[in-house]
Amino acid sequence: MSQPLVTVWNEFRHEKTNETIRKIYPKGIHTAIADGLGEHGIETLTATLDEPEHGLTDEVLDKTDVLIWWGHAAHGAVEDAIADKVKARVLQGMGLIVLHSGHYSKPFTRLMGTSCSLKWREAGEKERLWVIEHGHPIVEGLGEYFEIEQAEMYGEPFDIPEPDTLVFISWFPGGEVFRSGCCYYRGRGKIFYFRPGHETYPIYYDKNVRHVIANASRWAALGDAPVPVFGNAKPLEPLS
Ligand code: ZN
């Protein structure tokens, strides 16, 4: 299939206020993610919280095959009407990739219907992501696992509905495990939750992380999917 047009959405606040984070992501996390997609030949737009309509106008969403969501400290500042619009777009077929702390974002919790709470610890631990669905398009080109040297720990329990496909499980040296790559079908839309991230580690420059986000963008795009028809139906064969 052709490459999707991906819109990368970022809160883009702490990159402006925190020197440590600014040094890692001087042009914002959204720009680093977009650059990674560019390495894989995928075209992007970006949108941020403090733009009008959070950058997610109908004009932008009409063009968007897949929306990537990065938020952390300002989930509450996202207008309900915009979160509802994103949810509606996903049900109509827009792909959604929710990264890391986006587990608490309004679009994701609305689509999951659960608290999406989890355990966490910020101690610069190694993360080992095990591929557990080896034929899935999101893991194409990876080895049986990959590692991130410094990560924030997320651990089970993760209060999400059971994923339609679980692609990765993460292990952390403190003993926890986590469902770190979760695929869902909702309406015509495909959703991928991918755990790696965190604003104080340079994780969106990581080759494997960029590879997964690019694969996931292609997977989540609707493409030429059939259009479902609902309601009263005439029989396709004569009924006796
Ligand atoms: Zn984090």
PDB file of C-alpha atoms and ligand atoms in Angstrom:
ATOM      1  CA  MET A   1       0.000   0.000   0.000  1.00  0.00           C
ATOM      2  CA  SER A   2       0.985   3.623  -0.346  1.00  0.00           C
ATOM      3  CA  GLN A   3       2.530   5.409   2.634  1.00  0.00           C
ATOM      4  CA  PRO A   4       0.095   6.979   5.115  1.00  0.00           C
ATOM      5  CA  LEU A   5       0.001  10.676   5.969  1.00  0.00           C
ATOM      6  CA  VAL A   6       0.727  10.782   9.697  1.00  0.00           C
ATOM      7  CA  THR A   7      -0.084  13.704  12.008  1.00  0.00           C
ATOM      8  CA  VAL A   8       2.117  13.762  15.110  1.00  0.00           C
ATOM      9  CA  TRP A   9       0.375  15.459  18.042  1.00  0.00           C
ATOM     10  CA  ASN A  10       2.361  16.630  21.063  1.00  0.00           C
ATOM     11  CA  GLU A  11       1.526  18.535  24.215  1.00  0.00           C
ATOM     12  CA  PHE A  12       4.754  20.511  23.578  1.00  0.00           C
ATOM     13  CA  ARG A  13       4.901  22.356  26.879  1.00  0.00           C
ATOM     14  CA  HIS A  14       7.685  20.910  29.007  1.00  0.00           C
ATOM     15  CA  GLU A  15      10.167  21.176  26.105  1.00  0.00           C
ATOM     16  CA  LYS A  16       9.682  24.959  26.504  1.00  0.00           C
ATOM     17  CA  THR A  17       9.914  25.117  30.291  1.00  0.00           C
ATOM     18  CA  ASN A  18      12.382  22.403  31.355  1.00  0.00           C
ATOM     19  CA  GLU A  19      16.043  22.766  30.336  1.00  0.00           C
ATOM     20  CA  THR A  20      16.807  19.020  30.588  1.00  0.00           C
ATOM     21  CA  ILE A  21      13.929  18.145  28.285  1.00  0.00           C
ATOM     22  CA  ARG A  22      14.701  21.005  25.886  1.00  0.00           C
ATOM     23  CA  LYS A  23      18.265  19.698  25.477  1.00  0.00           C
ATOM     24  CA  ILE A  24      16.980  16.241  24.484  1.00  0.00           C
ATOM     25  CA  TYR A  25      14.137  17.492  22.282  1.00  0.00           C
ATOM     26  CA  PRO A  26      15.050  21.059  21.247  1.00  0.00           C
ATOM     27  CA  LYS A  27      12.361  21.177  18.563  1.00  0.00           C
ATOM     28  CA  GLY A  28       9.840  19.172  20.566  1.00  0.00           C
ATOM     29  CA  ILE A  29       9.099  15.480  20.843  1.00  0.00           C
ATOM     30  CA  HIS A  30       6.728  15.753  17.852  1.00  0.00           C
ATOM     31  CA  THR A  31       9.593  16.875  15.598  1.00  0.00           C
ATOM     32  CA  ALA A  32      11.801  13.952  16.692  1.00  0.00           C
ATOM     33  CA  ILE A  33       8.987  11.481  16.012  1.00  0.00           C
ATOM     34  CA  ALA A  34       8.237  13.116  12.646  1.00  0.00           C
ATOM     35  CA  ASP A  35      11.955  12.979  11.709  1.00  0.00           C
ATOM     36  CA  GLY A  36      11.970   9.260  12.533  1.00  0.00           C
ATOM     37  CA  LEU A  37       8.990   8.671  10.265  1.00  0.00           C
ATOM     38  CA  GLY A  38      10.696  10.709   7.562  1.00  0.00           C
ATOM     39  CA  GLU A  39      13.651   8.274   7.675  1.00  0.00           C
ATOM     40  CA  HIS A  40      11.137   5.595   6.712  1.00  0.00           C
ATOM     41  CA  GLY A  41       9.695   7.631   3.847  1.00  0.00           C
ATOM     42  CA  ILE A  42       6.504   8.573   5.696  1.00  0.00           C
ATOM     43  CA  GLU A  43       5.124  12.096   5.305  1.00  0.00           C
ATOM     44  CA  THR A  44       3.988  13.910   8.421  1.00  0.00           C
ATOM     45  CA  LEU A  45       2.139  16.925   9.729  1.00  0.00           C
ATOM     46  CA  THR A  46       2.501  18.072  13.322  1.00  0.00           C
ATOM     47  CA  ALA A  47      -0.024  19.541  15.748  1.00  0.00           C
ATOM     48  CA  THR A  48       0.356  20.800  19.303  1.00  0.00           C
ATOM     49  CA  LEU A  49      -1.839  21.573  22.290  1.00  0.00           C
ATOM     50  CA  ASP A  50      -1.506  25.354  22.286  1.00  0.00           C
ATOM     51  CA  GLU A  51      -2.490  25.829  18.648  1.00  0.00           C
ATOM     52  CA  PRO A  52      -6.126  26.738  17.901  1.00  0.00           C
ATOM     53  CA  GLU A  53      -8.231  23.543  18.182  1.00  0.00           C
ATOM     54  CA  HIS A  54      -4.990  21.931  19.425  1.00  0.00           C
ATOM     55  CA  GLY A  55      -3.902  21.880  15.772  1.00  0.00           C
ATOM     56  CA  LEU A  56      -6.540  19.249  15.022  1.00  0.00           C
ATOM     57  CA  THR A  57      -8.844  21.146  12.693  1.00  0.00           C
ATOM     58  CA  ASP A  58     -11.200  19.271  10.385  1.00  0.00           C
ATOM     59  CA  GLU A  59      -8.913  20.258   7.524  1.00  0.00           C
ATOM     60  CA  VAL A  60      -5.940  18.539   9.221  1.00  0.00           C
ATOM     61  CA  LEU A  61      -7.932  15.485  10.295  1.00  0.00           C
ATOM     62  CA  ASP A  62      -9.446  15.082   6.799  1.00  0.00           C
ATOM     63  CA  LYS A  63      -5.912  14.600   5.466  1.00  0.00           C
ATOM     64  CA  THR A  64      -4.695  12.424   8.355  1.00  0.00           C
ATOM     65  CA  ASP A  65      -4.525   8.656   7.865  1.00  0.00           C
ATOM     66  CA  VAL A  66      -2.922   8.055  11.259  1.00  0.00           C
ATOM     67  CA  LEU A  67      -2.712  10.292  14.334  1.00  0.00           C
ATOM     68  CA  ILE A  68       0.142   9.821  16.821  1.00  0.00           C
ATOM     69  CA  TRP A  69      -0.564  11.092  20.342  1.00  0.00           C
ATOM     70  CA  TRP A  70       2.058  12.201  22.868  1.00  0.00           C
ATOM     71  CA  GLY A  71       0.876  13.799  26.080  1.00  0.00           C
ATOM     72  CA  HIS A  72       2.087  13.742  29.645  1.00  0.00           C
ATOM     73  CA  ALA A  73       1.322  16.576  32.046  1.00  0.00           C
ATOM     74  CA  ALA A  74      -1.580  18.403  30.405  1.00  0.00           C
ATOM     75  CA  HIS A  75      -4.155  15.757  29.511  1.00  0.00           C
ATOM     76  CA  GLY A  76      -6.758  17.867  31.319  1.00  0.00           C
ATOM     77  CA  ALA A  77      -6.051  20.851  29.047  1.00  0.00           C
ATOM     78  CA  VAL A  78      -7.280  18.939  26.001  1.00  0.00           C
ATOM     79  CA  GLU A  79     -10.787  20.145  25.210  1.00  0.00           C
ATOM     80  CA  ASP A  80     -13.446  17.470  25.561  1.00  0.00           C
ATOM     81  CA  ALA A  81     -14.878  18.411  22.161  1.00  0.00           C
ATOM     82  CA  ILE A  82     -11.509  17.755  20.472  1.00  0.00           C
ATOM     83  CA  ALA A  83     -11.046  14.444  22.309  1.00  0.00           C
ATOM     84  CA  ASP A  84     -14.567  13.412  21.252  1.00  0.00           C
ATOM     85  CA  LYS A  85     -13.786  14.403  17.670  1.00  0.00           C
ATOM     86  CA  VAL A  86     -10.603  12.292  17.674  1.00  0.00           C
ATOM     87  CA  LYS A  87     -12.546   9.319  19.053  1.00  0.00           C
ATOM     88  CA  ALA A  88     -15.230   9.740  16.360  1.00  0.00           C
ATOM     89  CA  ARG A  89     -12.567   9.943  13.650  1.00  0.00           C
ATOM     90  CA  VAL A  90     -10.975   6.713  14.894  1.00  0.00           C
ATOM     91  CA  LEU A  91     -14.343   4.922  14.798  1.00  0.00           C
ATOM     92  CA  GLN A  92     -14.691   6.168  11.209  1.00  0.00           C
ATOM     93  CA  GLY A  93     -11.297   4.704  10.276  1.00  0.00           C
ATOM     94  CA  MET A  94      -8.459   7.065  11.249  1.00  0.00           C
ATOM     95  CA  GLY A  95      -5.565   5.112  12.773  1.00  0.00           C
ATOM     96  CA  LEU A  96      -4.360   6.121  16.250  1.00  0.00           C
ATOM     97  CA  ILE A  97      -0.967   5.441  17.820  1.00  0.00           C
ATOM     98  CA  VAL A  98      -0.809   6.334  21.502  1.00  0.00           C
ATOM     99  CA  LEU A  99       2.677   6.623  22.938  1.00  0.00           C
ATOM    100  CA  HIS A 100       3.912   6.159  26.507  1.00  0.00           C
ATOM    101  CA  SER A 101       2.143   8.536  28.952  1.00  0.00           C
ATOM    102  CA  GLY A 102      -0.639   8.972  26.398  1.00  0.00           C
ATOM    103  CA  HIS A 103      -2.211   6.016  28.245  1.00  0.00           C
ATOM    104  CA  TYR A 104      -4.004   8.652  30.369  1.00  0.00           C
ATOM    105  CA  SER A 105      -4.976  10.874  27.443  1.00  0.00           C
ATOM    106  CA  LYS A 106      -8.616  11.702  26.794  1.00  0.00           C
ATOM    107  CA  PRO A 107      -8.762  10.064  23.342  1.00  0.00           C
ATOM    108  CA  PHE A 108      -7.242   6.794  24.614  1.00  0.00           C
ATOM    109  CA  THR A 109      -9.278   6.480  27.820  1.00  0.00           C
ATOM    110  CA  ARG A 110     -12.466   7.316  25.862  1.00  0.00           C
ATOM    111  CA  LEU A 111     -11.708   4.587  23.341  1.00  0.00           C
ATOM    112  CA  MET A 112     -10.707   2.005  25.972  1.00  0.00           C
ATOM    113  CA  GLY A 113     -13.477   2.735  28.485  1.00  0.00           C
ATOM    114  CA  THR A 114     -11.238   1.852  31.446  1.00  0.00           C
ATOM    115  CA  SER A 115      -8.970   3.880  33.767  1.00  0.00           C
ATOM    116  CA  CYS A 116      -5.782   2.886  31.827  1.00  0.00           C
ATOM    117  CA  SER A 117      -3.880   3.166  35.143  1.00  0.00           C
ATOM    118  CA  LEU A 118      -0.571   1.403  35.652  1.00  0.00           C
ATOM    119  CA  LYS A 119       2.485   1.162  37.926  1.00  0.00           C
ATOM    120  CA  TRP A 120       5.464   3.407  37.222  1.00  0.00           C
ATOM    121  CA  ARG A 121       8.952   4.256  38.522  1.00  0.00           C
ATOM    122  CA  GLU A 122      11.475   6.733  37.164  1.00  0.00           C
ATOM    123  CA  ALA A 123      14.892   5.192  37.803  1.00  0.00           C
ATOM    124  CA  GLY A 124      16.602   4.988  34.403  1.00  0.00           C
ATOM    125  CA  GLU A 125      16.099   1.233  34.147  1.00  0.00           C
ATOM    126  CA  LYS A 126      16.780  -0.915  31.113  1.00  0.00           C
ATOM    127  CA  GLU A 127      13.683  -2.039  29.213  1.00  0.00           C
ATOM    128  CA  ARG A 128      13.674  -5.250  27.197  1.00  0.00           C
ATOM    129  CA  LEU A 129      10.791  -5.491  24.739  1.00  0.00           C
ATOM    130  CA  TRP A 130      10.003  -9.059  23.712  1.00  0.00           C
ATOM    131  CA  VAL A 131       8.262  -9.627  20.391  1.00  0.00           C
ATOM    132  CA  ILE A 132       5.447 -12.075  21.081  1.00  0.00           C
ATOM    133  CA  GLU A 133       3.443 -11.905  17.814  1.00  0.00           C
ATOM    134  CA  HIS A 134       6.140 -12.733  15.290  1.00  0.00           C
ATOM    135  CA  GLY A 135       4.078 -12.506  12.095  1.00  0.00           C
ATOM    136  CA  HIS A 136       2.572  -9.114  12.893  1.00  0.00           C
ATOM    137  CA  PRO A 137       3.363  -6.240  10.487  1.00  0.00           C
ATOM    138  CA  ILE A 138       4.343  -3.994  13.421  1.00  0.00           C
ATOM    139  CA  VAL A 139       7.363  -6.209  14.248  1.00  0.00           C
ATOM    140  CA  GLU A 140       8.557  -6.748  10.676  1.00  0.00           C
ATOM    141  CA  GLY A 141      12.333  -6.301  10.535  1.00  0.00           C
ATOM    142  CA  LEU A 142      12.977  -6.626  14.290  1.00  0.00           C
ATOM    143  CA  GLY A 143      14.870  -9.343  16.164  1.00  0.00           C
ATOM    144  CA  GLU A 144      13.200 -11.477  18.849  1.00  0.00           C
ATOM    145  CA  TYR A 145      13.611  -8.593  21.281  1.00  0.00           C
ATOM    146  CA  PHE A 146      15.184  -5.156  21.539  1.00  0.00           C
ATOM    147  CA  GLU A 147      16.407  -3.108  24.477  1.00  0.00           C
ATOM    148  CA  ILE A 148      16.270   0.504  25.592  1.00  0.00           C
ATOM    149  CA  GLU A 149      19.141   1.308  27.939  1.00  0.00           C
ATOM    150  CA  GLN A 150      17.375   3.931  30.065  1.00  0.00           C
ATOM    151  CA  ALA A 151      13.630   4.000  30.470  1.00  0.00           C
ATOM    152  CA  GLU A 152      10.927   4.870  32.932  1.00  0.00           C
ATOM    153  CA  MET A 153       9.360   1.641  34.221  1.00  0.00           C
ATOM    154  CA  TYR A 154       5.691   0.935  33.532  1.00  0.00           C
ATOM    155  CA  GLY A 155       4.377  -2.226  35.201  1.00  0.00           C
ATOM    156  CA  GLU A 156       1.294  -4.385  35.414  1.00  0.00           C
ATOM    157  CA  PRO A 157      -1.445  -4.166  36.287  1.00  0.00           C
ATOM    158  CA  PHE A 158      -2.291  -2.011  33.268  1.00  0.00           C
ATOM    159  CA  ASP A 159      -6.037  -1.341  33.419  1.00  0.00           C
ATOM    160  CA  ILE A 160      -6.906  -1.745  29.729  1.00  0.00           C
ATOM    161  CA  PRO A 161      -9.345  -4.024  27.940  1.00  0.00           C
ATOM    162  CA  GLU A 162      -7.666  -7.182  26.691  1.00  0.00           C
ATOM    163  CA  PRO A 163      -5.843  -6.207  23.468  1.00  0.00           C
ATOM    164  CA  ASP A 164      -7.082  -7.715  20.200  1.00  0.00           C
ATOM    165  CA  THR A 165      -3.424  -8.480  19.525  1.00  0.00           C
ATOM    166  CA  LEU A 166      -0.595  -8.179  22.023  1.00  0.00           C
ATOM    167  CA  VAL A 167       2.598  -7.539  20.100  1.00  0.00           C
ATOM    168  CA  PHE A 168       5.210  -6.728  22.784  1.00  0.00           C
ATOM    169  CA  ILE A 169       5.759  -7.506  26.449  1.00  0.00           C
ATOM    170  CA  SER A 170       8.380  -5.470  28.316  1.00  0.00           C
ATOM    171  CA  TRP A 171      10.614  -6.653  31.133  1.00  0.00           C
ATOM    172  CA  PHE A 172      12.294  -4.356  33.661  1.00  0.00           C
ATOM    173  CA  PRO A 173      15.187  -5.136  36.054  1.00  0.00           C
ATOM    174  CA  GLY A 174      13.046  -4.202  39.076  1.00  0.00           C
ATOM    175  CA  GLY A 175      10.976  -7.308  38.380  1.00  0.00           C
ATOM    176  CA  GLU A 176       7.936  -5.869  36.600  1.00  0.00           C
ATOM    177  CA  VAL A 177       6.500  -6.803  33.237  1.00  0.00           C
ATOM    178  CA  PHE A 178       4.157  -4.742  31.036  1.00  0.00           C
ATOM    179  CA  ARG A 179       1.984  -5.160  27.939  1.00  0.00           C
ATOM    180  CA  SER A 180       3.928  -2.610  25.923  1.00  0.00           C
ATOM    181  CA  GLY A 181       2.527  -3.055  22.409  1.00  0.00           C
ATOM    182  CA  CYS A 182      -1.253  -3.424  22.258  1.00  0.00           C
ATOM    183  CA  CYS A 183      -3.424  -3.479  19.106  1.00  0.00           C
ATOM    184  CA  TYR A 184      -7.133  -2.747  19.094  1.00  0.00           C
ATOM    185  CA  TYR A 185      -9.876  -2.568  16.488  1.00  0.00           C
ATOM    186  CA  ARG A 186     -12.572  -0.021  17.279  1.00  0.00           C
ATOM    187  CA  GLY A 187     -15.198   0.605  14.588  1.00  0.00           C
ATOM    188  CA  ARG A 188     -13.255   0.952  11.323  1.00  0.00           C
ATOM    189  CA  GLY A 189     -10.212   2.271  13.179  1.00  0.00           C
ATOM    190  CA  LYS A 190      -7.032   0.603  14.339  1.00  0.00           C
ATOM    191  CA  ILE A 191      -5.315   1.648  17.553  1.00  0.00           C
ATOM    192  CA  PHE A 192      -1.789   0.807  18.695  1.00  0.00           C
ATOM    193  CA  TYR A 193      -0.586   1.612  22.197  1.00  0.00           C
ATOM    194  CA  PHE A 194       3.241   1.624  22.342  1.00  0.00           C
ATOM    195  CA  ARG A 195       4.919   2.130  25.703  1.00  0.00           C
ATOM    196  CA  PRO A 196       8.432   3.520  25.024  1.00  0.00           C
ATOM    197  CA  GLY A 197       8.916   7.230  25.465  1.00  0.00           C
ATOM    198  CA  HIS A 198       9.376   9.564  28.412  1.00  0.00           C
ATOM    199  CA  GLU A 199      10.518  13.131  28.008  1.00  0.00           C
ATOM    200  CA  THR A 200      13.846  12.911  29.885  1.00  0.00           C
ATOM    201  CA  TYR A 201      15.290  10.019  27.842  1.00  0.00           C
ATOM    202  CA  PRO A 202      16.225  10.263  24.124  1.00  0.00           C
ATOM    203  CA  ILE A 203      13.983   7.308  23.227  1.00  0.00           C
ATOM    204  CA  TYR A 204      12.422   8.771  20.072  1.00  0.00           C
ATOM    205  CA  TYR A 205      15.882   8.814  18.442  1.00  0.00           C
ATOM    206  CA  ASP A 206      16.236   5.050  18.993  1.00  0.00           C
ATOM    207  CA  LYS A 207      16.457   3.099  15.742  1.00  0.00           C
ATOM    208  CA  ASN A 208      14.168   0.258  16.868  1.00  0.00           C
ATOM    209  CA  VAL A 209      11.575   2.582  18.391  1.00  0.00           C
ATOM    210  CA  ARG A 210      11.455   4.603  15.169  1.00  0.00           C
ATOM    211  CA  HIS A 211      11.173   1.388  13.170  1.00  0.00           C
ATOM    212  CA  VAL A 212       8.191   0.213  15.245  1.00  0.00           C
ATOM    213  CA  ILE A 213       6.406   3.584  14.984  1.00  0.00           C
ATOM    214  CA  ALA A 214       6.862   3.528  11.191  1.00  0.00           C
ATOM    215  CA  ASN A 215       5.579  -0.064  10.929  1.00  0.00           C
ATOM    216  CA  ALA A 216       2.657   0.804  13.206  1.00  0.00           C
ATOM    217  CA  SER A 217       1.782   3.846  11.078  1.00  0.00           C
ATOM    218  CA  ARG A 218       1.482   1.657   7.989  1.00  0.00           C
ATOM    219  CA  TRP A 219      -0.511  -0.974   9.900  1.00  0.00           C
ATOM    220  CA  ALA A 220      -2.926   1.552  11.427  1.00  0.00           C
ATOM    221  CA  ALA A 221      -3.799   3.283   8.149  1.00  0.00           C
ATOM    222  CA  LEU A 222      -7.208   2.301   6.789  1.00  0.00           C
ATOM    223  CA  GLY A 223      -6.153   2.066   3.139  1.00  0.00           C
ATOM    224  CA  ASP A 224      -8.802   0.620   0.827  1.00  0.00           C
ATOM    225  CA  ALA A 225     -10.738  -1.170   3.559  1.00  0.00           C
ATOM    226  CA  PRO A 226     -14.308  -2.181   2.683  1.00  0.00           C
ATOM    227  CA  VAL A 227     -17.077   0.124   3.855  1.00  0.00           C
ATOM    228  CA  PRO A 228     -19.483  -1.626   6.231  1.00  0.00           C
ATOM    229  CA  VAL A 229     -23.222  -1.388   5.514  1.00  0.00           C
ATOM    230  CA  PHE A 230     -25.606  -1.454   8.461  1.00  0.00           C
ATOM    231  CA  GLY A 231     -29.359  -1.742   8.813  1.00  0.00           C
ATOM    232  CA  ASN A 232     -32.159  -3.526   7.052  1.00  0.00           C
ATOM    233  CA  ALA A 233     -30.789  -5.740   4.247  1.00  0.00           C
ATOM    234  CA  LYS A 234     -32.279  -7.285   1.109  1.00  0.00           C
ATOM    235  CA  PRO A 235     -31.261 -10.928   0.587  1.00  0.00           C
ATOM    236  CA  LEU A 236     -28.465 -11.486  -1.928  1.00  0.00           C
ATOM    237  CA  GLU A 237     -30.047 -14.802  -3.053  1.00  0.00           C
ATOM    238  CA  PRO A 238     -33.775 -15.327  -3.636  1.00  0.00           C
ATOM    239  CA  LEU A 239     -35.357 -16.677  -0.470  1.00  0.00           C
ATOM    240  CA  SER A 240     -37.861 -19.498  -0.864  1.00  0.00           C
TER     241      SER A 240
HETATM  242 ZN    ZN B   1       7.037   9.103  31.329  1.00  0.00          ZN
END
